[in-house]
Amino acid sequence: MSSPLLLHAESIAKSFSGVPALVDGSLALRAGTVHALCGGNGAGKSTLLNVLMGILKRDAGTIRMEGREVQFDDPHDALNAGVAIISQELEPVPDMSVAENIYLGREPRRRFGLIDHRAMREQAAELLESLGLNLAPDAKLGSLSIADMQMVEIARAISRDARVIIMDEPTSAIGERETELLFTAIERLKARGTGIIYVSHRMNELYRIADDYTIMRDGAYIESGAMADIDRRRLITTVLGKELDEEFAKFNAPGDNTLLEVDGYSRGSAFRDVSLHLKSGEILGIFGLMGSGRSEFLDALFGASPADQGEARLDGNNYRPCRPADAMRAGFAYVTEDRKGSGLVMDASIKRNVTLASIPEVARSGLISEPSENRATLPFVDKLQIKASSVDMPVKQMSGGNQQKVVLAKWLQTDPRILMLDEPTRGVDVGAKREIYAFMSEFARDDRAIIMTSSEIPEVLGMSDRVIVFRKGRVSGELSGDELTQENLVRLSS
Amino acid sequence: MPQPTSLISSDPAPKDNAHRSLATFMSDYGIVVAFIVLCAVLSVVSPYFLGVNNLLNVLRQVSINGVLAIGMTFVILTRGIDLSVGSVMAFAAMVAASFAGTSAGYPLILPILLGLGAGLALGCVNGVMVARFAIPPFVMTLGMLSMARGLTYIYSDGMPISSLSSSFLWLGQGMVAGIPVPVLLFAMVFALAWFTLRYTAFGRYVYAVGGNPAASRLSGIDVRRITFAVYAISGILCGLAGLMIAARTSAALPQAGVAYELDAIAAVVIGGTSLAGGKGRIVGTLFGVLIIGVINNGLDLLGVSSFYQQLVKGAIIVVAVMLDRSRLSNA
């Protein structure tokens, strides 16, 4: 390791009411590098990051910045010392401008404490320009895309002279083009000597931008090294602590029955003239960039925001959903891409979430009892291998993978025939991803089928029998068999 | 975050039981403990406090706020608020009283139905505007607070209605087996609400809609209908409270129930129901109502002026929520 250590955490330990979450967290970040922090759910990554950010107090261990020992008692200390985080949950003020957000709390002042708007705008413009971002300092933050908001967060971190930037799943909510912008920004940051701790479940990204890696498992440091020295397979097995089977367990086979036909579906400017069909036993992939209309199309098929033109037939009968309840009666289930926003009641327990879509069935003559809820929940918890201490545990305390399984359990409870999955493995760790793939293969048989959208190309290629590509709200092509290649997907979608 | 490692089994996890059970007990029953401590203190400082008559008196005094607070709990569980309860109650009282005069000679059922109906009707207006036209609950019910008060004055021409029939007065002043009728009504409403929230599908929907409206909608729940229903429930309970207050005070006053919404909201909040929706229990509201009642009564017994009572009550609300917050962040 040639460049000096920017941040060095050693043997960090942290317990919660006696339960150790982190026993030996260690990480050595060099200046001007991207450091991948890898580990499955429960590996202690978040705990370590929270300690580094001063959100949690460590029980033991040392943190050094450029050789000097530091003690962060709250996020403010960490920020002042030059450690910033870009997290999955962005916290911007939507009604304020880009410039106001960047300088929030540190606005340039004129006399009498008045805010110097002109100076603020100019500084913001300069900063955005230096990062190669084409954003107007006056634009309302709320009008920007998630990716642009993320860029503003990065600009904010840099404006605070952050030497260390923690990026926790930065690409989970943005599309391919935006990811490229982010990577360009990261390159610039590296050139300035900033160190980046990067957490992502997406292997492709890690191999593209990370220089070093640290693997954690069960709250402890396992190993670290240069990204170039570890191959994908060894990285995964080290993260999981065991050998893995084939990544995409796929053993479904499409049948001959046409389950669903969609003809000329359109809604406003979201998507136009979409026609497709779905066969029994099939996993149909829908691929498209962010904003290509793929999620809106699924919304329409589920009756969440109905199509205003076109028609659909289910088993040859007219299918015209006006609300989700119509779609559910017809046998549809819909796992949305936004687990927290529209999938789960985060404060509620596992069993309340699992029974959410089937309350009338769980209730006998209108009444629900705890035993009947448990009876309804436990089989699915077992089937999907949901890990939790009890079904009364609030889902907000669970990892992403387990939360996703709770959403799946909710829909299995309704005994659906057509399962629509929008980004089925977003924010889900490698181990749980495989379990979800295996579940999908098992689901898609007999007279059942899956429609899946995903922006992860390997997932689309690995799991779909056939792929419909969306571009700007229209179907730009259909791929199956040998045509199903990364090049074709990229060509048709952009 | 401590990560759970064991798969769920039907056996309860043996680990950490003692620690967890105390924490669970305090989070579930902290308010009960607070109530008992409060009563213990009051029984020491005032010899009258524990007398049967005084306790019945406390219950009688809290029953009207209790009925309003129960409706408020449903509304707040869905992330809403109902600021109009005091005015709607006054309007319902006025409508009922106008058919309950000694001279009018209508059967008792008529003022009861009309009182409940008046409350329900205004509650439905709140419900439609919030659920169908997406008017923020704070704004809609603030408007209703003023509109219902206006309707009360218009309907009564600003005059109180008194000399009510004795059968009607029984609703507020009668006794059954030594227990005041208003207390029985409150107990019935409480039992019904407790059962509804705990055991019925509708109860689950209320929690789900408050917890995450988007996820509820996509899970096939008719979010608008549930939202409408909670305001209707609050409305009909305002109607009931209106009957109770007119019968207890032997008159319907156009200015009755001013600021009653504050005590109802306070009881719900002290009872641990989150204003952010989706979390809370009707038992908590019961104790919130009792705590407010006991504080008022205790301060009365101690001869503390009503000016100070306001101050103390307000401080207790803030402290209760503060304790709740610190409990949550330690959990």
PDB file of C-alpha atoms in Angstrom, chain A residues 368-476:
ATOM      1  CA  ILE A 368     -59.002 -11.870  13.495  1.00  0.00           C
ATOM      2  CA  SER A 369     -57.154 -13.503  16.332  1.00  0.00           C
ATOM      3  CA  GLU A 370     -53.452 -13.764  17.060  1.00  0.00           C
ATOM      4  CA  PRO A 371     -53.476 -17.560  16.612  1.00  0.00           C
ATOM      5  CA  SER A 372     -55.133 -17.294  13.200  1.00  0.00           C
ATOM      6  CA  GLU A 373     -52.549 -14.714  12.155  1.00  0.00           C
ATOM      7  CA  ASN A 374     -49.708 -16.918  13.348  1.00  0.00           C
ATOM      8  CA  ARG A 375     -51.175 -19.891  11.520  1.00  0.00           C
ATOM      9  CA  ALA A 376     -51.378 -17.846   8.354  1.00  0.00           C
ATOM     10  CA  THR A 377     -47.852 -16.465   8.698  1.00  0.00           C
ATOM     11  CA  LEU A 378     -45.611 -19.276   9.913  1.00  0.00           C
ATOM     12  CA  PRO A 379     -45.771 -21.580   6.857  1.00  0.00           C
ATOM     13  CA  PHE A 380     -44.581 -18.748   4.600  1.00  0.00           C
ATOM     14  CA  VAL A 381     -41.874 -17.731   7.028  1.00  0.00           C
ATOM     15  CA  ASP A 382     -40.564 -21.297   6.868  1.00  0.00           C
ATOM     16  CA  LYS A 383     -40.997 -21.650   3.122  1.00  0.00           C
ATOM     17  CA  LEU A 384     -39.108 -18.455   2.337  1.00  0.00           C
ATOM     18  CA  GLN A 385     -36.580 -18.922   5.139  1.00  0.00           C
ATOM     19  CA  ILE A 386     -37.287 -15.548   6.687  1.00  0.00           C
ATOM     20  CA  LYS A 387     -34.788 -14.993   9.472  1.00  0.00           C
ATOM     21  CA  ALA A 388     -36.175 -13.321  12.569  1.00  0.00           C
ATOM     22  CA  SER A 389     -36.469 -13.986  16.256  1.00  0.00           C
ATOM     23  CA  SER A 390     -40.264 -13.990  16.088  1.00  0.00           C
ATOM     24  CA  VAL A 391     -43.131 -13.083  13.799  1.00  0.00           C
ATOM     25  CA  ASP A 392     -43.834 -10.166  16.139  1.00  0.00           C
ATOM     26  CA  MET A 393     -40.571  -8.477  15.184  1.00  0.00           C
ATOM     27  CA  PRO A 394     -41.074  -5.108  13.422  1.00  0.00           C
ATOM     28  CA  VAL A 395     -39.959  -5.377   9.803  1.00  0.00           C
ATOM     29  CA  LYS A 396     -37.934  -2.185  10.088  1.00  0.00           C
ATOM     30  CA  GLN A 397     -35.420  -4.121  12.183  1.00  0.00           C
ATOM     31  CA  MET A 398     -34.850  -6.630   9.387  1.00  0.00           C
ATOM     32  CA  SER A 399     -32.274  -6.710   6.628  1.00  0.00           C
ATOM     33  CA  GLY A 400     -33.246  -5.817   3.060  1.00  0.00           C
ATOM     34  CA  GLY A 401     -33.272  -9.446   1.949  1.00  0.00           C
ATOM     35  CA  ASN A 402     -35.562 -10.531   4.741  1.00  0.00           C
ATOM     36  CA  GLN A 403     -37.842  -7.561   4.195  1.00  0.00           C
ATOM     37  CA  GLN A 404     -38.159  -8.523   0.552  1.00  0.00           C
ATOM     38  CA  LYS A 405     -39.085 -12.048   1.602  1.00  0.00           C
ATOM     39  CA  VAL A 406     -41.794 -10.613   3.871  1.00  0.00           C
ATOM     40  CA  VAL A 407     -43.240  -8.792   0.853  1.00  0.00           C
ATOM     41  CA  LEU A 408     -43.145 -12.045  -1.121  1.00  0.00           C
ATOM     42  CA  ALA A 409     -44.831 -13.872   1.752  1.00  0.00           C
ATOM     43  CA  LYS A 410     -47.559 -11.230   1.795  1.00  0.00           C
ATOM     44  CA  TRP A 411     -48.332 -11.965  -1.827  1.00  0.00           C
ATOM     45  CA  LEU A 412     -48.005 -15.738  -1.599  1.00  0.00           C
ATOM     46  CA  GLN A 413     -50.674 -15.512   1.066  1.00  0.00           C
ATOM     47  CA  THR A 414     -53.110 -14.345  -1.650  1.00  0.00           C
ATOM     48  CA  ASP A 415     -52.326 -17.420  -3.760  1.00  0.00           C
ATOM     49  CA  PRO A 416     -51.612 -15.450  -6.956  1.00  0.00           C
ATOM     50  CA  ARG A 417     -51.232 -16.811 -10.477  1.00  0.00           C
ATOM     51  CA  ILE A 418     -49.370 -13.887 -11.987  1.00  0.00           C
ATOM     52  CA  LEU A 419     -46.616 -12.480  -9.860  1.00  0.00           C
ATOM     53  CA  MET A 420     -45.228  -9.116 -10.944  1.00  0.00           C
ATOM     54  CA  LEU A 421     -41.824  -8.293  -9.513  1.00  0.00           C
ATOM     55  CA  ASP A 422     -40.374  -4.825  -9.980  1.00  0.00           C
ATOM     56  CA  GLU A 423     -36.652  -4.978  -9.189  1.00  0.00           C
ATOM     57  CA  PRO A 424     -37.034  -8.157  -7.142  1.00  0.00           C
ATOM     58  CA  THR A 425     -33.541  -8.070  -5.623  1.00  0.00           C
ATOM     59  CA  ARG A 426     -32.908  -4.368  -5.093  1.00  0.00           C
ATOM     60  CA  GLY A 427     -30.922  -3.846  -1.877  1.00  0.00           C
ATOM     61  CA  VAL A 428     -30.838  -7.581  -1.231  1.00  0.00           C
ATOM     62  CA  ASP A 429     -27.590  -9.377  -0.362  1.00  0.00           C
ATOM     63  CA  VAL A 430     -26.077 -12.148  -2.463  1.00  0.00           C
ATOM     64  CA  GLY A 431     -27.336 -15.021  -0.338  1.00  0.00           C
ATOM     65  CA  ALA A 432     -30.937 -13.835  -0.229  1.00  0.00           C
ATOM     66  CA  LYS A 433     -30.781 -12.993  -3.946  1.00  0.00           C
ATOM     67  CA  ARG A 434     -30.182 -16.617  -4.765  1.00  0.00           C
ATOM     68  CA  GLU A 435     -33.011 -17.720  -2.539  1.00  0.00           C
ATOM     69  CA  ILE A 436     -35.315 -15.291  -4.319  1.00  0.00           C
ATOM     70  CA  TYR A 437     -34.197 -16.587  -7.729  1.00  0.00           C
ATOM     71  CA  ALA A 438     -34.861 -20.144  -6.610  1.00  0.00           C
ATOM     72  CA  PHE A 439     -38.255 -19.090  -5.336  1.00  0.00           C
ATOM     73  CA  MET A 440     -39.078 -17.470  -8.696  1.00  0.00           C
ATOM     74  CA  SER A 441     -38.237 -20.631 -10.612  1.00  0.00           C
ATOM     75  CA  GLU A 442     -40.354 -22.676  -8.290  1.00  0.00           C
ATOM     76  CA  PHE A 443     -43.274 -20.279  -8.523  1.00  0.00           C
ATOM     77  CA  ALA A 444     -43.403 -20.173 -12.309  1.00  0.00           C
ATOM     78  CA  ARG A 445     -44.937 -23.547 -13.071  1.00  0.00           C
ATOM     79  CA  ASP A 446     -48.311 -25.048 -13.881  1.00  0.00           C
ATOM     80  CA  ASP A 447     -50.681 -22.190 -14.628  1.00  0.00           C
ATOM     81  CA  ARG A 448     -48.614 -19.563 -12.865  1.00  0.00           C
ATOM     82  CA  ALA A 449     -46.174 -17.050 -14.333  1.00  0.00           C
ATOM     83  CA  ILE A 450     -43.932 -14.132 -13.438  1.00  0.00           C
ATOM     84  CA  ILE A 451     -43.441 -10.721 -14.986  1.00  0.00           C
ATOM     85  CA  MET A 452     -40.192  -9.230 -13.771  1.00  0.00           C
ATOM     86  CA  THR A 453     -38.587  -5.883 -14.426  1.00  0.00           C
ATOM     87  CA  SER A 454     -35.015  -5.259 -13.525  1.00  0.00           C
ATOM     88  CA  SER A 455     -32.241  -2.865 -14.341  1.00  0.00           C
ATOM     89  CA  GLU A 456     -29.597  -5.452 -13.536  1.00  0.00           C
ATOM     90  CA  ILE A 457     -28.680  -6.992 -16.861  1.00  0.00           C
ATOM     91  CA  PRO A 458     -27.220 -10.247 -15.449  1.00  0.00           C
ATOM     92  CA  GLU A 459     -30.446 -10.828 -13.541  1.00  0.00           C
ATOM     93  CA  VAL A 460     -32.597 -10.208 -16.606  1.00  0.00           C
ATOM     94  CA  LEU A 461     -30.450 -12.523 -18.715  1.00  0.00           C
ATOM     95  CA  GLY A 462     -30.201 -15.145 -15.993  1.00  0.00           C
ATOM     96  CA  MET A 463     -33.843 -15.396 -15.004  1.00  0.00           C
ATOM     97  CA  SER A 464     -36.010 -14.502 -18.026  1.00  0.00           C
ATOM     98  CA  ASP A 465     -37.350 -16.921 -20.593  1.00  0.00           C
ATOM     99  CA  ARG A 466     -38.164 -13.983 -22.824  1.00  0.00           C
ATOM    100  CA  VAL A 467     -37.545 -10.260 -22.527  1.00  0.00           C
ATOM    101  CA  ILE A 468     -39.605  -7.285 -23.676  1.00  0.00           C
ATOM    102  CA  VAL A 469     -37.494  -4.149 -23.980  1.00  0.00           C
ATOM    103  CA  PHE A 470     -39.010  -0.749 -23.230  1.00  0.00           C
ATOM    104  CA  ARG A 471     -37.649   2.489 -24.577  1.00  0.00           C
ATOM    105  CA  LYS A 472     -39.246   5.839 -23.842  1.00  0.00           C
ATOM    106  CA  GLY A 473     -42.591   4.293 -22.975  1.00  0.00           C
ATOM    107  CA  ARG A 474     -42.795   2.014 -26.000  1.00  0.00           C
ATOM    108  CA  VAL A 475     -41.850  -1.579 -26.690  1.00  0.00           C
ATOM    109  CA  SER A 476     -38.657  -1.447 -28.715  1.00  0.00           C
TER     110      SER A 476
END
